[in-house]
CSV table of C-alpha atoms and ligand atoms in Angstrom, one decimal:
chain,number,residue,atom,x,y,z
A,1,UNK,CA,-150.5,23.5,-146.7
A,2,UNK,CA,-153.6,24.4,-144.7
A,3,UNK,CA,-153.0,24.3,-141.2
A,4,UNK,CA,-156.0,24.2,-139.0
A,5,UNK,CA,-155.5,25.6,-134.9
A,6,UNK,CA,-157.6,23.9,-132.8
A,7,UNK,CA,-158.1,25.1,-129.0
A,8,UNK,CA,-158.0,22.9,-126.0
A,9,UNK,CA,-161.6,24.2,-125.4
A,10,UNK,CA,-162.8,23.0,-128.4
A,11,UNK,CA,-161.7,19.6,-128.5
A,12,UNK,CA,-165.0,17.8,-127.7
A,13,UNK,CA,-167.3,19.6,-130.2
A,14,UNK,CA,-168.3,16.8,-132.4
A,15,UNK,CA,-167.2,18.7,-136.1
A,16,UNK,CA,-164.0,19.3,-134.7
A,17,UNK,CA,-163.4,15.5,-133.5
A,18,UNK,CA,-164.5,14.1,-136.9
A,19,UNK,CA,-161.7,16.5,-138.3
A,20,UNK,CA,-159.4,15.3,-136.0
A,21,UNK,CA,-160.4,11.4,-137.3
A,22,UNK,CA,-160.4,12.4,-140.5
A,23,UNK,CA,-156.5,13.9,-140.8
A,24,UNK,CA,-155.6,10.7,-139.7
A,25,UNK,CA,-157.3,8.4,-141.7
A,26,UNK,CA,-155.8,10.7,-144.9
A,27,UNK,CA,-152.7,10.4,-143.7
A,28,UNK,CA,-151.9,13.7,-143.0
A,29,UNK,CA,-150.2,15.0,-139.2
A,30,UNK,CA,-151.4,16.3,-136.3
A,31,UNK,CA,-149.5,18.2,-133.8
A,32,UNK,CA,-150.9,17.5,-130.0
A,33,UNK,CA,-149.7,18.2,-126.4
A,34,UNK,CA,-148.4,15.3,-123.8
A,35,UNK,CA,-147.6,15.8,-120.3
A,36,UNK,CA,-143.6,15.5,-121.7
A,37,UNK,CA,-143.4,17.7,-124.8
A,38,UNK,CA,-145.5,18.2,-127.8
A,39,UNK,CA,-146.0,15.1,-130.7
A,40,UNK,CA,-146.1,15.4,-134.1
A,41,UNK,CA,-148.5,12.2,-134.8
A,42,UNK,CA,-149.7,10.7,-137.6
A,43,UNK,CA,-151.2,6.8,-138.2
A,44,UNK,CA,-148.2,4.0,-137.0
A,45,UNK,CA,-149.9,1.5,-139.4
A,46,UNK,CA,-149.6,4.1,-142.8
A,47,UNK,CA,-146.1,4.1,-144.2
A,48,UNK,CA,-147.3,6.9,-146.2
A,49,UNK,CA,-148.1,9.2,-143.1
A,50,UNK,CA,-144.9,7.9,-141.4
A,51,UNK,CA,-142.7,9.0,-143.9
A,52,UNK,CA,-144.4,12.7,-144.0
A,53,UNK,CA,-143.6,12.9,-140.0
A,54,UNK,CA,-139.6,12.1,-141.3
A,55,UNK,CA,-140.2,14.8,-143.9
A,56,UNK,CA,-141.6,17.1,-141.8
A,57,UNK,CA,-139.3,17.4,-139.1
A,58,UNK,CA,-136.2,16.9,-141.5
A,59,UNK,CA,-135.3,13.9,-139.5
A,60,UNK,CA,-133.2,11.0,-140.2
A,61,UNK,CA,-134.9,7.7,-140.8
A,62,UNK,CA,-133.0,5.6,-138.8
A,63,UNK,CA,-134.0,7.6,-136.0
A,64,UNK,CA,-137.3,5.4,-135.1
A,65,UNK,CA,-140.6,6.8,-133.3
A,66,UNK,CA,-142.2,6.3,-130.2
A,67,UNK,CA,-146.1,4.6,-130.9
A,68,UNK,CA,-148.8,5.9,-128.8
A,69,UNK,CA,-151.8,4.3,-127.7
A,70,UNK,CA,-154.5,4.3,-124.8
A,71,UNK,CA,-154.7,0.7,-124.0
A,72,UNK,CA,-152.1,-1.8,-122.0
A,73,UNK,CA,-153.8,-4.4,-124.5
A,74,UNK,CA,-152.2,-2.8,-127.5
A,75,UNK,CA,-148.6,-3.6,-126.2
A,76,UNK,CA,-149.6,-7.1,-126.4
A,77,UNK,CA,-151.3,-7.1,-129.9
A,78,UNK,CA,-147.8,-5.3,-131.3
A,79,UNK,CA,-145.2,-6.9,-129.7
A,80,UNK,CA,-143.7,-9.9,-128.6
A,81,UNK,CA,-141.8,-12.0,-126.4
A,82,UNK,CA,-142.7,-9.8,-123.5
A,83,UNK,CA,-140.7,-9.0,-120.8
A,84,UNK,CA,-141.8,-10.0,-117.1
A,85,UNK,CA,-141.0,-7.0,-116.0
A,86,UNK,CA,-143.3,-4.9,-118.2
A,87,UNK,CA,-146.7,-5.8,-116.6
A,88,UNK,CA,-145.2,-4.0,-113.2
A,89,UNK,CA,-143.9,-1.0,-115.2
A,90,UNK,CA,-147.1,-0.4,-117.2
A,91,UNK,CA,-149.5,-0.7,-114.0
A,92,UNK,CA,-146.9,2.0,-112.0
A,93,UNK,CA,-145.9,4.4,-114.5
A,94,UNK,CA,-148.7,4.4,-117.0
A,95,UNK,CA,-150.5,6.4,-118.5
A,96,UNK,CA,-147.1,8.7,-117.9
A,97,UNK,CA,-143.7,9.8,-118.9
A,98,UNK,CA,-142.2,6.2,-119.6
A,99,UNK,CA,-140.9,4.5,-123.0
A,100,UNK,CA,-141.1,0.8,-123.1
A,101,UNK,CA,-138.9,-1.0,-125.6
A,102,UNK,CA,-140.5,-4.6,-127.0
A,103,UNK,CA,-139.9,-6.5,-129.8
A,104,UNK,CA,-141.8,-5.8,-132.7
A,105,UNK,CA,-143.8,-8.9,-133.8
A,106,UNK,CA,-144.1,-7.0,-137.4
A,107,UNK,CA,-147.6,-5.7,-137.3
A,108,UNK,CA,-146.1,-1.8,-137.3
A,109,UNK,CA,-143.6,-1.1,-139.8
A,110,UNK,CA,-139.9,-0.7,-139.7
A,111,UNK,CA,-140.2,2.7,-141.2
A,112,UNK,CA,-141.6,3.4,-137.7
A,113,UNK,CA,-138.6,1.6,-135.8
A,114,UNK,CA,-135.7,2.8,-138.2
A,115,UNK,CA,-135.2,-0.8,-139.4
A,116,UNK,CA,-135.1,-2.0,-135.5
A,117,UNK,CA,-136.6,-5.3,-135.1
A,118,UNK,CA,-137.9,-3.4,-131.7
A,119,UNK,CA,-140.4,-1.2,-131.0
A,120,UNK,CA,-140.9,1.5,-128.5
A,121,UNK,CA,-144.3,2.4,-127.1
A,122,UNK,CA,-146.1,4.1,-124.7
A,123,UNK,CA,-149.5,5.7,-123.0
A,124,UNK,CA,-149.6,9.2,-122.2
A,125,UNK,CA,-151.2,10.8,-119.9
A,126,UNK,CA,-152.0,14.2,-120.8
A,127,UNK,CA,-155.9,14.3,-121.1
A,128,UNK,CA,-156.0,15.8,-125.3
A,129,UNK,CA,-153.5,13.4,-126.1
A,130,UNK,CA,-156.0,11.0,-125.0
A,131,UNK,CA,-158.5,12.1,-126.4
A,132,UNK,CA,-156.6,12.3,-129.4
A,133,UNK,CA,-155.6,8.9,-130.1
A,134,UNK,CA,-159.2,7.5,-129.5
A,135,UNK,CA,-160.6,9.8,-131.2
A,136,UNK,CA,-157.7,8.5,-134.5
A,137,UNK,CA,-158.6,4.9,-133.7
A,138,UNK,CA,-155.1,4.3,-134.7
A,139,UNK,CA,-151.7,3.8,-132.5
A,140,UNK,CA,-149.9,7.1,-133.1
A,141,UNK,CA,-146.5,7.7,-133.9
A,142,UNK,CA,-145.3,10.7,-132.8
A,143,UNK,CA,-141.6,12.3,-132.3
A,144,UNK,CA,-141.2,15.1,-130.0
A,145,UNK,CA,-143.0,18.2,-132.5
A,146,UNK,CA,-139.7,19.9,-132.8
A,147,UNK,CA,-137.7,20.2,-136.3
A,148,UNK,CA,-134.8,17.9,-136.0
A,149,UNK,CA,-131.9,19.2,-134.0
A,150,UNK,CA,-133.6,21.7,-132.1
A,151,UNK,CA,-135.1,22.0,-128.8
A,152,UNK,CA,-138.3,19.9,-128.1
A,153,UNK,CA,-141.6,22.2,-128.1
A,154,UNK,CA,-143.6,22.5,-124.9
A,155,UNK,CA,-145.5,25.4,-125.7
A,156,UNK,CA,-147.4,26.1,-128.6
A,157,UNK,CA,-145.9,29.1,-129.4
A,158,UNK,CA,-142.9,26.4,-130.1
A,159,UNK,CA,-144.7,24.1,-132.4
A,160,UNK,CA,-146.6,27.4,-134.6
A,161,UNK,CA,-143.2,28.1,-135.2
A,162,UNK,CA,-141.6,25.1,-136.4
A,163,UNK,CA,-145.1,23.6,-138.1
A,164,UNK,CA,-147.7,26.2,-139.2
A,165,UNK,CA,-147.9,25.4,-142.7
A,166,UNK,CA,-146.6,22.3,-142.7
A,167,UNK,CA,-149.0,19.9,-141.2
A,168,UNK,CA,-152.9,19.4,-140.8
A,169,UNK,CA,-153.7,20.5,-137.2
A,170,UNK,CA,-152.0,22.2,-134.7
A,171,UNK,CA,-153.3,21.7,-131.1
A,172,UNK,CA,-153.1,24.4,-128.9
A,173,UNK,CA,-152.6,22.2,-125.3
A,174,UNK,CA,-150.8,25.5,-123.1
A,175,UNK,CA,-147.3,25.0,-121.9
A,176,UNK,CA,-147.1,21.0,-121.3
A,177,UNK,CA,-146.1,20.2,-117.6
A,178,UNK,CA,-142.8,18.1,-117.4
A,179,UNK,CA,-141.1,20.1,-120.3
A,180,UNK,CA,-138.5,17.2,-120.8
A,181,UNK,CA,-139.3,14.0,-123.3
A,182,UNK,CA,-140.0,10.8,-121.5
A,183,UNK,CA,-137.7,8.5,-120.0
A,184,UNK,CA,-136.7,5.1,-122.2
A,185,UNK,CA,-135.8,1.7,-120.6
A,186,UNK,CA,-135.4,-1.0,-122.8
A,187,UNK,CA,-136.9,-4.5,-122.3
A,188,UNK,CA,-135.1,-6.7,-124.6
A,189,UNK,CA,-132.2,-6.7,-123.0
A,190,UNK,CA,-131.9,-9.8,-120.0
A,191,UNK,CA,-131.5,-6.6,-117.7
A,192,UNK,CA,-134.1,-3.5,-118.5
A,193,UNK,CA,-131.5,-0.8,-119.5
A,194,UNK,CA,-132.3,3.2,-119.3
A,195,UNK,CA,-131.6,4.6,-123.1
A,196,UNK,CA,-132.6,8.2,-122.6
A,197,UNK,CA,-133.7,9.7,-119.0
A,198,UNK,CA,-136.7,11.5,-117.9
A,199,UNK,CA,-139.1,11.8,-115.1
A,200,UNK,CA,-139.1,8.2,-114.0
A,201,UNK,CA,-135.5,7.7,-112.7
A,202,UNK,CA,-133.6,4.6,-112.2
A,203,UNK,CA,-134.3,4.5,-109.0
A,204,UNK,CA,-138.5,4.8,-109.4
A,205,UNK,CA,-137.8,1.8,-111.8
A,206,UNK,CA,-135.9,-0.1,-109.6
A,207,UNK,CA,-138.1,0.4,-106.3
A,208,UNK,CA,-140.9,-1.6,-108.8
A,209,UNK,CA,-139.3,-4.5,-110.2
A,210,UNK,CA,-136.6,-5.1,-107.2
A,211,UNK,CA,-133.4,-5.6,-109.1
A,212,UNK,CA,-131.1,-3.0,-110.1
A,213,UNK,CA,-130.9,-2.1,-113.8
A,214,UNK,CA,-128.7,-0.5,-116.1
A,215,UNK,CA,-128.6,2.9,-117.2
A,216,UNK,CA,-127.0,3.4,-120.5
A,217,UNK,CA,-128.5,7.4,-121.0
A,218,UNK,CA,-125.3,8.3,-120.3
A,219,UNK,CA,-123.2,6.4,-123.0
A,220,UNK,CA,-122.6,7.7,-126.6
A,221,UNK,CA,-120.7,5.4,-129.2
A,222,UNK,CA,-120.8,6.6,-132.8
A,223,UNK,CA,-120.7,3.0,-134.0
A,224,UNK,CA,-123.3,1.3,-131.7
A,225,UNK,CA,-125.8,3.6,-130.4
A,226,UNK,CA,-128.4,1.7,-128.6
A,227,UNK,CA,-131.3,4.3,-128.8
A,228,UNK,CA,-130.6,5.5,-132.2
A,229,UNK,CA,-131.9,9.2,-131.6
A,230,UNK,CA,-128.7,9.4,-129.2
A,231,UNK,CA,-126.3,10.1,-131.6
A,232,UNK,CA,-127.5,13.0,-133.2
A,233,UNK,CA,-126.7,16.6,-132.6
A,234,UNK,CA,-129.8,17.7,-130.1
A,235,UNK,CA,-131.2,21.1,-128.3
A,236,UNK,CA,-128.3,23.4,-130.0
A,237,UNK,CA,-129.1,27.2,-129.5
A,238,UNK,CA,-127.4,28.7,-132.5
A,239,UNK,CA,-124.5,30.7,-129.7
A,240,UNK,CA,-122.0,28.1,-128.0
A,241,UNK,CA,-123.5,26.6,-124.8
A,242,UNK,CA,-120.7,26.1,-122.3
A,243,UNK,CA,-121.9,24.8,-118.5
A,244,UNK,CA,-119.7,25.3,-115.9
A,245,UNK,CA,-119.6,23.2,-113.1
A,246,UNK,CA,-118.3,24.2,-109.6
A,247,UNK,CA,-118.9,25.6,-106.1
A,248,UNK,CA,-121.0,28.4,-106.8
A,249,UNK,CA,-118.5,31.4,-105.7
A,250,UNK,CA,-116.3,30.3,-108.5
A,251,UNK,CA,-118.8,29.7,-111.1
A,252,UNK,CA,-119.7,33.1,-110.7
A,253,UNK,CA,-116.5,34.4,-110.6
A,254,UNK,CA,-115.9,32.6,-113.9
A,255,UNK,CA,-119.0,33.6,-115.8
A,256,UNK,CA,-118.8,37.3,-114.5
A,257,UNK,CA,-115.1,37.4,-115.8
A,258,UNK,CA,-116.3,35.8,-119.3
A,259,UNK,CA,-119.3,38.4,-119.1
A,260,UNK,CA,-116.1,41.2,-118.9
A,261,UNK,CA,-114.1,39.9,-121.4
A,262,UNK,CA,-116.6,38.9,-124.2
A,263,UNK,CA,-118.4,42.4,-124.0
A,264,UNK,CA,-118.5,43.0,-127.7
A,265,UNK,CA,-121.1,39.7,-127.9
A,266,UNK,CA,-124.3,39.0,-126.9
A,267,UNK,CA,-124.0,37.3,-123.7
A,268,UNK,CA,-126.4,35.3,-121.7
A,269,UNK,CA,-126.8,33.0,-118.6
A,270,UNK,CA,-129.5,30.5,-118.1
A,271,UNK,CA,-129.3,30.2,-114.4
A,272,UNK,CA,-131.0,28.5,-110.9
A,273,UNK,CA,-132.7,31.4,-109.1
A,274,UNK,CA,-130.1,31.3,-106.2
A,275,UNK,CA,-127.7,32.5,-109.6
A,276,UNK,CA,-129.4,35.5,-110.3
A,277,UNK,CA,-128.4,38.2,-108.4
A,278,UNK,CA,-124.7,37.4,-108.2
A,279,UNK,CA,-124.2,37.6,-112.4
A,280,UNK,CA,-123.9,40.9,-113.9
A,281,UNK,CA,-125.2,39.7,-117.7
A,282,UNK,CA,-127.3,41.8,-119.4
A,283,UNK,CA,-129.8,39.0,-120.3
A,284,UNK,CA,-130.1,36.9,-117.1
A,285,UNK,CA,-132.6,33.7,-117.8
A,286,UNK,CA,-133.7,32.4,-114.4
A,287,UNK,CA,-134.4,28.6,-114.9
A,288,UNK,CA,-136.0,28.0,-111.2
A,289,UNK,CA,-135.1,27.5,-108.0
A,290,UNK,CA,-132.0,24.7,-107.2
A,291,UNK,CA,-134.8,23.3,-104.8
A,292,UNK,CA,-137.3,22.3,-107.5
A,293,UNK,CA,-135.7,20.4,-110.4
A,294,UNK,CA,-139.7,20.1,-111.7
A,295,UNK,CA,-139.4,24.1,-112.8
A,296,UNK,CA,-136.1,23.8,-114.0
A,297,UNK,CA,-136.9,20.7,-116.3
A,298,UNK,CA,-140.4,23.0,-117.4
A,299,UNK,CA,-138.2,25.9,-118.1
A,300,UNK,CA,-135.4,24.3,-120.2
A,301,UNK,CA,-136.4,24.1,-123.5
A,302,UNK,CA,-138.1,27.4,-123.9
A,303,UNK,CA,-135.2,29.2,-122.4
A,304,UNK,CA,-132.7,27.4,-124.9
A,305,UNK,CA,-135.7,28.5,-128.0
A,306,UNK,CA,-135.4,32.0,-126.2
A,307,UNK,CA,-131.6,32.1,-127.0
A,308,UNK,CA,-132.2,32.0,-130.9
A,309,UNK,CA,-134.9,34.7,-130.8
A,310,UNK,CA,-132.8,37.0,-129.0
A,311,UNK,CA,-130.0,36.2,-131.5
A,312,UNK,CA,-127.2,35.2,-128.5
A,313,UNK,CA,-123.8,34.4,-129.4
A,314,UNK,CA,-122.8,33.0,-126.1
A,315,UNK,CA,-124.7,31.0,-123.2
A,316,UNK,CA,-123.1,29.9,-119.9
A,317,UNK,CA,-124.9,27.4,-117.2
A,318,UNK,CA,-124.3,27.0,-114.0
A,319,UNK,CA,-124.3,23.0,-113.3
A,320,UNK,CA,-126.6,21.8,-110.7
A,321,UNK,CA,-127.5,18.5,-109.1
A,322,UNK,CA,-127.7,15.6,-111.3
A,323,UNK,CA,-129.8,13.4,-108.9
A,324,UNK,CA,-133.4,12.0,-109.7
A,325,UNK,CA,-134.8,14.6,-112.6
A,326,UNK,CA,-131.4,16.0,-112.8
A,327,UNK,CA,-129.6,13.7,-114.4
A,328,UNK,CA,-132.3,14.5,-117.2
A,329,UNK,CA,-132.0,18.3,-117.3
A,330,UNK,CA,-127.9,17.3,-117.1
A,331,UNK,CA,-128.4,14.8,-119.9
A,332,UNK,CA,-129.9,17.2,-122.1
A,333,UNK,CA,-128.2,20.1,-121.1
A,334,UNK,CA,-124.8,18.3,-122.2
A,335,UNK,CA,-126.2,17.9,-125.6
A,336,UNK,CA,-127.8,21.5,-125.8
A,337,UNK,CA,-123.7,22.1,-125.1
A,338,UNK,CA,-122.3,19.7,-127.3
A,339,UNK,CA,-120.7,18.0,-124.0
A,340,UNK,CA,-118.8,21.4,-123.7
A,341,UNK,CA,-118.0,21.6,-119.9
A,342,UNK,CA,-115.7,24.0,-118.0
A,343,UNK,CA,-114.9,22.9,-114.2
A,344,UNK,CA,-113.6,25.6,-112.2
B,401,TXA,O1,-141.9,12.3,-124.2
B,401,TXA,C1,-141.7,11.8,-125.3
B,401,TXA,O2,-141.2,10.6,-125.4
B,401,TXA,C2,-142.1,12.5,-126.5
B,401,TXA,C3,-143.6,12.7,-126.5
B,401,TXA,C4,-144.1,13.3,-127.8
B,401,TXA,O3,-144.2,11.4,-126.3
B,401,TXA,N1,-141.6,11.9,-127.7
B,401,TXA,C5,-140.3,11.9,-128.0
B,401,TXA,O4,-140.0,11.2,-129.2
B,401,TXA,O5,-139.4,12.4,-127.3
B,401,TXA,P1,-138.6,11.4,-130.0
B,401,TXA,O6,-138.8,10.7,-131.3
B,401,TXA,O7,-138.2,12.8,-130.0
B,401,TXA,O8,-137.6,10.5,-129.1
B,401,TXA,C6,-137.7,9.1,-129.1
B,401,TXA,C7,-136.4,8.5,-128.6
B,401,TXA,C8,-135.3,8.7,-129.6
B,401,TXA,O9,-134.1,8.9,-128.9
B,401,TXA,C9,-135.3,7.3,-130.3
B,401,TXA,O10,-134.0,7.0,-130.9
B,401,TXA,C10,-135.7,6.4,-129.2
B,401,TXA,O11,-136.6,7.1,-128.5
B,401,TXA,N2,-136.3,5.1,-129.7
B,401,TXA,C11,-137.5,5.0,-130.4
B,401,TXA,N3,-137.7,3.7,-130.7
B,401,TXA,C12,-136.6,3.0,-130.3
B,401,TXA,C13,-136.2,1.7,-130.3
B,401,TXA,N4,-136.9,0.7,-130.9
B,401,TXA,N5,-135.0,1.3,-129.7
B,401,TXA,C14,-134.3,2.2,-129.1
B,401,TXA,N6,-134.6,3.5,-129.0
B,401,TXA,C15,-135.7,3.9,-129.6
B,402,MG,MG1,-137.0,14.5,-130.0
């Protein structure tokens, strides 16, 4: 397929907004930036472009989408039996980083929501993916633009790899700013439960709405997974990820040792700046400083893509704070290691 690069620059000139329009109304995809991570989007009311985003991606279909759109209006004209607490939520968090589960009142289709009978949505705030779904006149659905089971794009170096070729337009947005997906709290539930976290943390959520709620991110059952994309294998560099946790002196000690005795592989550490000069790797990835979680969460998933292209058989983390965006960089850094965990 024919895949047409657009630049951020360009995105106002009036031939390249009426290609933009059209891709979507042909049911074809179109791979923008958020402030998260990039989207592959396509129409939410087209089964026929939802499927190709399943395709695309090589993801299963029970594995539902997030719909974007510009409006709070929109939430009302898809969903129904709305929450109380989703007015407050929109008007703090939105447009940002924050998935809202509702109940689908049927208008968007269940190949959208995996055969849920709920629907997740939410308004962006990143200014070309905007200007993207205005200029589609459609609510979007769009996946994090990564193919399935690796880690989410937030550069577009990331997404020309995984999608030249195979979809209509590729957006080139820069490096996107939070570098981890957004966070999803379900409202259907009598109290609104965190599925997957991100930048809004429990605590922003619960300083709005005054009651405490429930954080679930953390919980994986094979049988009942409440955010279906939960269960799947997720971020895995091709070489084992193991994170050890521990006071620093003996994380150090431990990776160094690991460093002596696996010298016939290609070692690497993906590590806070405070790490850096301690560890004696040959390939030493510094994440960002332990003070500023923000860099850490911007650097995570290009560092992991890095691992692949420098063809590494094994990565070892230092464990860091798992407060506020922490417990997001934790969360996915557990999955990146298949919940492979040394304490020392
Ligand atoms: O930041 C983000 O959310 C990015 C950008 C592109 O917006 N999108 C993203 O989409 O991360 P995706 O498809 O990679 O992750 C969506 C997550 C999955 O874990 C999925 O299972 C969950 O949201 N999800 C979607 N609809 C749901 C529903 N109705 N009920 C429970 N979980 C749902
Ligand atoms: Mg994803």
């Amino acid at each position: 397929m024919k895949t047409t690069i657009i630049r951020a620059y360009e995105i106002e000139q009036e031939d390249i907004k009426k290609k933009i329009k059209h891709s979507f109304s042909k049911d074809e995809l179109v791979v923008f930036p958020t402030e998260t991570v990039y989207g592959i989007g396509a129409n939410a009311l087209s089964s026929k472009a939802v499927k190709s985003i399943f395709k695309a991606k090589g993801r299963p279909s029970d594995n539902p989408l997030i719909v974007h759109v510009n409006d709070q209006l929109d939430v009302y004209k898809y969903t129904k039996n709305i929450s109380n607490y989703a007015k407050p939520l929109m008007e703090a968090f939105w447009p940002g980083p924050l998935t809202l589960i509702f109940e689908n009142n049927g208008m968007i289709s269940k190949d959208v929501t995996g055969g849920l009978s709920t629907i997740a949505i939410r308004i962006p705030s990143h200014p070309i993916a905007r200007k993207v779904i205005e200029m589609s006149g459609f609510p979007i659905c769009a996946p994090s633009a990564n193919i399935s089971g690796r880690p989410s794009a937030t550069s577009f170096d990331h997404v020309y790899e995984d999608f030249f070729g195979k979809v209509s337009i590729l957006i080139d947005g820069g490096n996107t700013n939070i570098g981890i997906e957004s966070t999803v709290l379900d409202l259907t539930t009598n109290q609104p439960t965190i599925l997957r976290p991100g930048k809004i943390t429990k605590k922003m959520i619960e300083d709005v709405l005054a009651i405490e709620i429930i954080d679930h991110s953390e919980i994986l059952t094979e049988d009942a997974p409440k955010a279906p994309g939960m269960k799947y294998k997720h971020y895995a560099p091709k070489g084992a990820v193991t994170l050890v946790d521990g006071s620093k002196e003996h994380v150090v000690d431990y990776i160094n040792r690991q460093i002596q005795i696996h010298h016939d592989k290609k070692v690497a550490i993906l590590c806070p700046n405070e790490y850096y000069d301690l560890l004696e790797a040959k390939t030493i990835i510094k994440l960002g400083s332990i003070e500023s979680p923000e860099t850490i969460g911007e650097n995570l998933f290009s560092s992991l893509r890095l691992m692949d292209k420098l063809d590494i058989d094994l990565i070892y983390i230092p464990v860091v704070s798992s407060e506020g965006l922490g417990q997001a960089i934790m969360n996915r850094l557990l999955k990146a290691a298949n919940y492979h965990m040394i304490k020392v």
